[in-house]
Tab-separated table of C-alpha atoms (C1' of nucleotides) in Angstrom:
chain	number	residue	atom	x	y	z
E	262	MET	CA	0.000	0.000	0.000
E	263	PRO	CA	2.230	2.583	1.241
E	264	GLU	CA	4.255	5.287	-0.284
E	265	LEU	CA	5.069	8.532	1.423
E	266	PRO	CA	1.516	9.963	1.371
E	267	GLU	CA	-0.006	6.774	2.774
E	268	VAL	CA	2.580	6.496	5.543
E	269	GLU	CA	2.122	10.178	6.337
E	270	THR	CA	-1.621	9.606	6.568
E	271	VAL	CA	-1.113	6.683	8.929
E	272	VAL	CA	1.295	8.683	11.082
E	273	ARG	CA	-1.217	11.522	11.344
E	274	GLY	CA	-3.870	9.021	12.382
E	275	LEU	CA	-1.678	7.418	15.016
E	276	LEU	CA	-0.587	10.709	16.513
E	277	PRO	CA	-3.800	11.586	18.386
E	278	LEU	CA	-4.276	7.978	19.481
E	279	LEU	CA	-0.808	7.483	20.880
E	280	ALA	CA	0.931	10.752	21.683
E	281	GLY	CA	0.687	11.548	25.369
E	282	ASN	CA	-0.638	8.074	26.114
E	283	ARG	CA	0.962	5.033	27.650
E	284	ILE	CA	1.309	1.631	26.021
E	285	ASP	CA	-0.372	-0.617	28.542
E	286	GLY	CA	0.115	-3.901	26.790
E	287	VAL	CA	1.594	-5.564	23.724
E	288	VAL	CA	0.532	-8.920	22.296
E	289	VAL	CA	2.585	-10.557	19.564
E	290	ASN	CA	0.645	-13.067	17.511
E	291	ARG	CA	3.262	-13.526	14.794
E	292	PRO	CA	6.873	-12.426	15.063
E	293	ASP	CA	8.028	-13.424	11.576
E	294	LEU	CA	7.577	-10.263	9.559
E	295	ARG	CA	10.140	-9.181	6.951
E	296	LEU	CA	12.576	-9.126	9.833
E	297	PRO	CA	11.865	-11.010	13.055
E	298	LEU	CA	10.248	-8.884	15.747
E	299	PRO	CA	12.509	-8.059	18.677
E	300	VAL	CA	11.945	-10.810	21.259
E	301	ASP	CA	11.693	-8.247	24.042
E	302	LEU	CA	9.320	-5.930	22.158
E	303	GLY	CA	6.499	-6.250	24.653
E	304	GLN	CA	8.729	-5.980	27.681
E	305	ARG	CA	10.461	-2.859	26.422
E	306	LEU	CA	7.295	-1.116	25.263
E	307	THR	CA	4.848	-1.975	28.012
E	308	GLY	CA	4.482	0.971	30.333
E	309	ALA	CA	6.264	3.376	28.004
E	310	GLY	CA	4.700	6.738	27.219
E	311	VAL	CA	4.518	7.799	23.594
E	312	THR	CA	5.934	11.265	23.060
E	313	THR	CA	5.407	11.633	19.328
E	314	VAL	CA	4.799	9.831	16.054
E	315	ARG	CA	6.703	10.932	12.982
E	316	ARG	CA	7.761	9.766	9.538
E	317	ARG	CA	10.997	9.406	7.625
E	318	ALA	CA	10.700	8.205	4.012
E	319	LYS	CA	8.253	5.284	4.124
E	320	TYR	CA	9.044	4.514	7.760
E	321	GLY	CA	6.872	5.493	10.691
E	322	LEU	CA	8.597	6.287	13.993
E	323	ILE	CA	6.888	6.090	17.369
E	324	ASP	CA	9.051	7.729	20.039
E	325	THR	CA	8.716	6.828	23.707
E	326	ASP	CA	9.753	8.499	26.937
E	327	ARG	CA	12.117	5.608	27.612
E	328	GLY	CA	14.445	6.715	24.851
E	329	ASP	CA	13.278	3.967	22.536
E	330	THR	CA	11.649	4.358	19.136
E	331	LEU	CA	9.331	1.817	17.563
E	332	LEU	CA	10.003	1.895	13.827
E	333	PHE	CA	7.411	0.510	11.457
E	334	HIS	CA	7.320	-0.126	7.740
E	335	LEU	CA	4.101	-1.175	6.030
E	336	GLY	CA	5.634	-3.113	3.158
E	337	MET	CA	3.013	-3.651	0.460
E	338	SER	CA	-0.006	-4.577	2.528
E	339	GLY	CA	0.552	-3.293	6.064
E	340	ARG	CA	-1.787	-1.059	7.999
E	341	PHE	CA	-2.801	-0.154	11.490
E	342	ARG	CA	-6.376	-0.720	12.477
E	343	LEU	CA	-8.287	0.124	15.593
E	344	LEU	CA	-10.244	-2.755	17.090
E	345	THR	CA	-13.717	-2.155	18.404
E	346	ALA	CA	-14.357	-2.887	22.081
E	347	ASP	CA	-15.265	-6.563	21.947
E	348	GLU	CA	-13.736	-7.423	18.601
E	349	THR	CA	-11.579	-10.540	18.319
E	350	PRO	CA	-8.283	-9.962	16.497
E	351	ALA	CA	-8.448	-10.936	12.838
E	352	ARG	CA	-6.177	-13.080	10.727
E	353	HIS	CA	-3.013	-11.067	9.987
E	354	ASP	CA	-3.353	-8.890	13.094
E	355	HIS	CA	0.248	-9.727	13.958
E	356	VAL	CA	0.790	-7.370	16.881
E	357	LEU	CA	-1.719	-5.687	19.192
E	358	PHE	CA	-0.969	-2.526	21.140
E	359	ARG	CA	-3.260	-1.515	23.987
E	360	THR	CA	-3.482	2.016	25.338
E	361	GLY	CA	-6.178	2.505	27.938
E	362	SER	CA	-9.262	0.874	26.480
E	363	SER	CA	-8.150	1.153	22.834
E	364	ARG	CA	-6.524	-1.650	20.960
E	365	LEU	CA	-4.501	-1.035	17.843
E	366	ALA	CA	-3.472	-3.859	15.516
E	367	PHE	CA	-0.540	-3.986	13.118
E	368	HIS	CA	-2.174	-5.868	10.268
E	369	ASP	CA	-0.156	-7.125	7.297
E	370	PRO	CA	-1.264	-10.074	5.134
E	371	ARG	CA	1.885	-10.298	3.051
E	372	ARG	CA	4.255	-9.684	5.963
E	373	PHE	CA	6.613	-7.507	3.928
E	374	GLY	CA	6.303	-4.938	6.683
E	375	LEU	CA	8.326	-4.739	9.846
E	376	LEU	CA	8.437	-3.445	13.396
E	377	LEU	CA	11.743	-2.724	15.090
E	378	LEU	CA	12.675	-1.133	18.386
E	379	MET	CA	15.806	0.953	18.680
E	380	PRO	CA	17.236	3.792	20.737
E	381	THR	CA	15.784	7.078	19.494
E	382	ILE	CA	19.240	8.555	19.090
E	383	ALA	CA	20.193	5.650	16.810
E	384	VAL	CA	17.271	5.996	14.395
E	385	ALA	CA	18.982	8.230	11.848
E	386	SER	CA	22.078	6.044	11.696
E	387	HIS	CA	20.207	2.757	11.563
E	388	PRO	CA	21.195	0.805	8.422
E	389	LEU	CA	17.626	0.977	7.101
E	390	LEU	CA	17.590	4.773	7.268
E	391	ALA	CA	21.187	5.918	7.120
E	392	ARG	CA	21.492	6.132	3.348
E	393	ILE	CA	18.064	7.455	2.495
E	394	GLY	CA	17.923	10.642	0.448
E	395	PRO	CA	16.234	13.964	1.187
E	396	GLU	CA	12.579	14.268	2.114
E	397	PRO	CA	10.818	15.539	-1.018
E	398	LEU	CA	8.708	18.050	0.885
E	399	GLU	CA	11.591	19.540	2.845
E	400	ALA	CA	14.596	21.676	2.031
E	401	GLY	CA	17.325	19.553	0.502
E	402	PHE	CA	15.228	18.273	-2.359
E	403	ASP	CA	14.919	20.321	-5.526
E	404	GLY	CA	15.896	20.337	-9.169
E	405	ALA	CA	19.542	20.718	-8.232
E	406	SER	CA	19.596	17.656	-5.978
E	407	LEU	CA	17.797	15.666	-8.659
E	408	ALA	CA	20.267	16.874	-11.258
E	409	ALA	CA	23.196	15.839	-9.095
E	410	ALA	CA	21.713	12.354	-8.749
E	411	ALA	CA	20.885	12.121	-12.455
E	412	ARG	CA	24.287	13.167	-13.736
E	413	ASN	CA	25.940	10.485	-15.882
E	414	ARG	CA	23.150	8.039	-15.084
E	415	ARG	CA	21.709	6.066	-17.965
E	416	THR	CA	19.039	4.513	-15.772
E	417	PRO	CA	15.452	5.405	-16.739
E	418	ILE	CA	14.207	8.462	-14.885
E	419	LYS	CA	11.391	6.402	-13.385
E	420	ALA	CA	13.888	4.059	-11.747
E	421	LEU	CA	15.810	7.046	-10.416
E	422	LEU	CA	12.669	8.366	-8.718
E	423	LEU	CA	12.136	4.980	-7.072
E	424	ASP	CA	15.683	4.996	-5.685
E	425	GLN	CA	15.254	5.893	-2.004
E	426	GLN	CA	18.820	7.189	-1.887
E	427	VAL	CA	17.935	9.847	-4.445
E	428	VAL	CA	14.707	11.031	-2.855
E	429	ALA	CA	12.755	9.518	0.018
E	430	GLY	CA	9.307	8.021	-0.127
E	431	ILE	CA	8.363	7.796	-3.810
E	432	GLY	CA	6.929	4.463	-4.936
E	433	ASN	CA	5.376	3.024	-8.030
E	434	ILE	CA	2.206	5.128	-8.084
E	435	TYR	CA	3.684	8.539	-7.489
E	436	ALA	CA	6.653	7.961	-9.795
E	437	SER	CA	4.243	7.528	-12.710
E	438	GLU	CA	2.058	10.413	-11.579
E	439	ALA	CA	4.962	12.834	-11.094
E	440	LEU	CA	6.443	12.017	-14.505
E	441	PHE	CA	3.085	12.677	-16.097
E	442	ALA	CA	2.778	15.991	-14.273
E	443	ALA	CA	6.229	16.959	-15.517
E	444	GLY	CA	5.593	15.788	-19.093
E	445	ILE	CA	8.557	13.394	-19.072
E	446	HIS	CA	8.639	9.942	-20.660
E	447	PRO	CA	9.440	7.391	-17.926
E	448	ALA	CA	12.092	5.615	-20.002
E	449	THR	CA	14.172	8.742	-20.598
E	450	PRO	CA	17.749	8.159	-19.431
E	451	ALA	CA	18.075	10.269	-16.292
E	452	GLY	CA	21.345	11.879	-17.303
E	453	GLN	CA	19.847	13.080	-20.556
E	454	LEU	CA	17.305	15.393	-18.936
E	455	SER	CA	18.033	19.107	-18.899
E	456	ALA	CA	18.308	21.024	-15.654
E	457	ASP	CA	15.098	22.764	-16.569
E	458	ARG	CA	13.147	19.549	-16.964
E	459	LEU	CA	14.577	18.116	-13.734
E	460	HIS	CA	13.565	21.297	-11.983
E	461	ARG	CA	10.066	20.842	-13.317
E	462	LEU	CA	10.108	17.197	-12.218
E	463	ALA	CA	11.116	18.103	-8.680
E	464	GLY	CA	8.210	20.524	-8.542
E	465	ALA	CA	5.856	17.872	-9.908
E	466	VAL	CA	6.994	15.387	-7.244
E	467	GLN	CA	6.196	17.923	-4.544
E	468	THR	CA	2.818	18.895	-5.985
E	469	VAL	CA	1.694	15.308	-6.494
E	470	LEU	CA	2.799	14.156	-3.031
E	471	ALA	CA	1.256	17.139	-1.285
E	472	SER	CA	-2.043	16.629	-3.099
E	473	ALA	CA	-2.037	12.944	-2.207
E	474	ILE	CA	-1.393	13.684	1.470
E	475	ALA	CA	-4.270	16.159	1.438
E	476	ALA	CA	-6.503	13.397	0.044
E	477	GLY	CA	-5.494	10.894	2.730
E	478	GLY	CA	-3.354	8.883	0.329
E	479	SER	CA	-4.522	6.360	-2.265
E	480	THR	CA	-6.589	3.306	-1.381
E	481	LEU	CA	-6.202	0.549	-3.962
E	482	ARG	CA	-6.857	-2.489	-1.798
E	483	ASP	CA	-5.071	-2.404	1.504
E	484	HIS	CA	-4.407	1.132	2.485
E	485	ALA	CA	-6.714	2.532	5.104
E	486	LEU	CA	-6.462	5.365	7.520
E	487	VAL	CA	-6.106	4.204	11.112
E	488	SER	CA	-9.790	5.040	11.476
E	489	GLY	CA	-10.585	2.544	8.728
E	490	GLU	CA	-11.588	5.188	6.209
E	491	SER	CA	-10.149	5.101	2.709
E	492	GLY	CA	-7.897	7.648	1.135
E	493	TYR	CA	-9.279	9.086	-2.066
E	494	PHE	CA	-6.339	10.221	-4.164
E	495	GLN	CA	-6.861	7.151	-6.409
E	496	HIS	CA	-9.727	9.095	-7.972
E	497	ASP	CA	-7.240	11.752	-9.043
E	498	PHE	CA	-4.787	9.453	-10.805
E	499	SER	CA	-3.847	10.835	-14.199
E	500	VAL	CA	-2.120	7.687	-15.455
E	501	TYR	CA	-1.608	5.052	-12.742
E	502	GLY	CA	-3.753	2.004	-13.479
E	503	ARG	CA	-5.424	3.775	-16.405
E	504	VAL	CA	-3.983	1.722	-19.287
E	505	GLY	CA	-6.286	1.869	-22.317
E	506	GLN	CA	-8.223	4.829	-20.980
E	507	PRO	CA	-8.063	8.311	-22.485
E	508	CYS	CA	-5.622	10.851	-21.145
E	509	ARG	CA	-7.796	13.540	-19.581
E	510	PRO	CA	-5.957	16.561	-20.968
E	511	CYS	CA	-5.240	15.269	-24.481
E	512	GLY	CA	-7.409	12.221	-25.176
E	513	ALA	CA	-4.546	9.920	-26.206
E	514	THR	CA	-4.640	6.367	-24.876
E	515	ILE	CA	-2.700	5.737	-21.660
E	516	GLU	CA	-0.032	3.055	-22.042
E	517	ARG	CA	1.573	0.579	-19.675
E	518	ILE	CA	5.159	-0.594	-19.884
E	519	VAL	CA	7.241	-2.717	-17.521
E	520	GLN	CA	10.449	-1.268	-16.114
E	521	ALA	CA	12.620	-3.284	-13.775
E	522	GLY	CA	9.727	-5.668	-13.353
E	523	ARG	CA	7.203	-3.046	-12.327
E	524	SER	CA	4.349	-1.402	-14.186
E	525	THR	CA	4.735	2.146	-15.403
E	526	PHE	CA	1.849	4.130	-16.834
E	527	PHE	CA	2.176	7.180	-19.064
E	528	CYS	CA	0.568	9.226	-21.800
E	529	PRO	CA	2.537	8.922	-25.037
E	530	ARG	CA	1.415	12.368	-26.197
E	531	CYS	CA	1.877	14.381	-22.990
E	532	GLN	CA	5.119	12.573	-22.132
E	533	PRO	CA	7.182	12.461	-25.336
N	43	DC	C1'	29.630	0.946	-9.969
N	44	DC	C1'	25.316	0.058	-12.531
N	45	DC	C1'	21.434	-2.445	-13.630
N	46	DT	C1'	18.134	-6.371	-14.028
N	47	DA	C1'	16.113	-10.622	-12.137
N	48	DC	C1'	14.459	-12.853	-8.487
N	49	DC	C1'	12.867	-13.580	-3.947
N	50	DC	C1'	10.164	-12.894	0.306
N	51	DC	C1'	4.309	-13.604	1.187
N	52	DT	C1'	-0.794	-13.602	0.711
N	53	DG	C1'	-4.909	-12.516	-1.669
N	54	DG	C1'	-7.897	-10.768	-5.366
N	55	DG	C1'	-9.461	-10.942	-9.996
N	56	DG	C1'	-10.044	-12.837	-14.592
N	57	DG	C1'	-10.189	-16.704	-17.850
N	58	DC	C1'	-11.489	-21.319	-18.623
V	181	DT	C1'	-17.579	-23.762	-8.010
V	182	DG	C1'	-12.652	-24.656	-8.700
V	183	DC	C1'	-8.147	-24.077	-10.582
V	184	DC	C1'	-4.421	-21.559	-12.481
V	185	DC	C1'	-2.156	-17.716	-13.798
V	186	DC	C1'	-1.169	-12.914	-13.340
V	187	DC	C1'	-0.934	-8.961	-10.696
V	188	DA	C1'	-0.146	-5.939	-6.543
V	189	DG	C1'	1.501	0.431	-3.177
V	190	DG	C1'	8.413	-2.489	-1.133
V	191	DG	C1'	12.964	-3.612	-0.839
V	192	DG	C1'	17.110	-6.662	-0.168
V	193	DT	C1'	20.304	-9.589	-2.488
V	194	DA	C1'	22.654	-12.149	-6.097
V	195	DG	C1'	24.225	-12.093	-10.386
V	196	DG	C1'	25.833	-10.404	-15.163
DNA sequence: CCCTACCCCTGGGGGC
DNA sequence: TGCCCCCAGGGGTAGG
């Protein structure tokens, strides 16, 4: 499910539920996620107060007053869901967190997601996060940083956008959408793009991601807000998943190609 | 270094 | 209804 806008949406949903509250209990139903859960997860979290919930790239970070941070990644199918009062945990509710009378489940059918606990001061240097590039919606990402990453690269520009070391948080949906917004063909060798077009692309990345966050992300199948509501940015897709349909601005037929094993959607007329 | 292929895992949808 | 194949929002690793 989750690219930057979806993770941001989840983080914003968790914030009012967790921040300022204490984790009163943790139940692990299945420890074998993408990486094994820490064996002492429950022991280290139980009784801890949550100070804040934040995001870096596609990772969510739950900071506690014990100096620990619970890092989560949603993989392809992960989400958090709030259980109703007398609800029995469902299949794929791998970990349950209780605060007061609320129960929150980490739910992930495919188990590509993960939960890790680490000292808060060690988050930025953790191997999963240490080499990740700039946040696209913060200073440090712009046409110049994209140009520096694109220089001498023959890799398709779409693959460059997916590279988390170049820019954080873009996935398969928003790569296609940003390239459409910038009018750039996804197969263009990155190093071939002019500074002007890379500047436009950086702007398109920011516009698309900000719009998606405002819409609560995109719900294709798995993504849900913590409340259970759907995001609705999928209704605003210009190209993603629209193969065979007309391009809204120009009427040409949207095409699908496969790059590095993943679908890319684009308009052949708007993205020459 | 650069890039593609494959793998992890489960489930949904379409064709037959 | 069942089966089989393809596809899926991520990312790490092994190869060429």
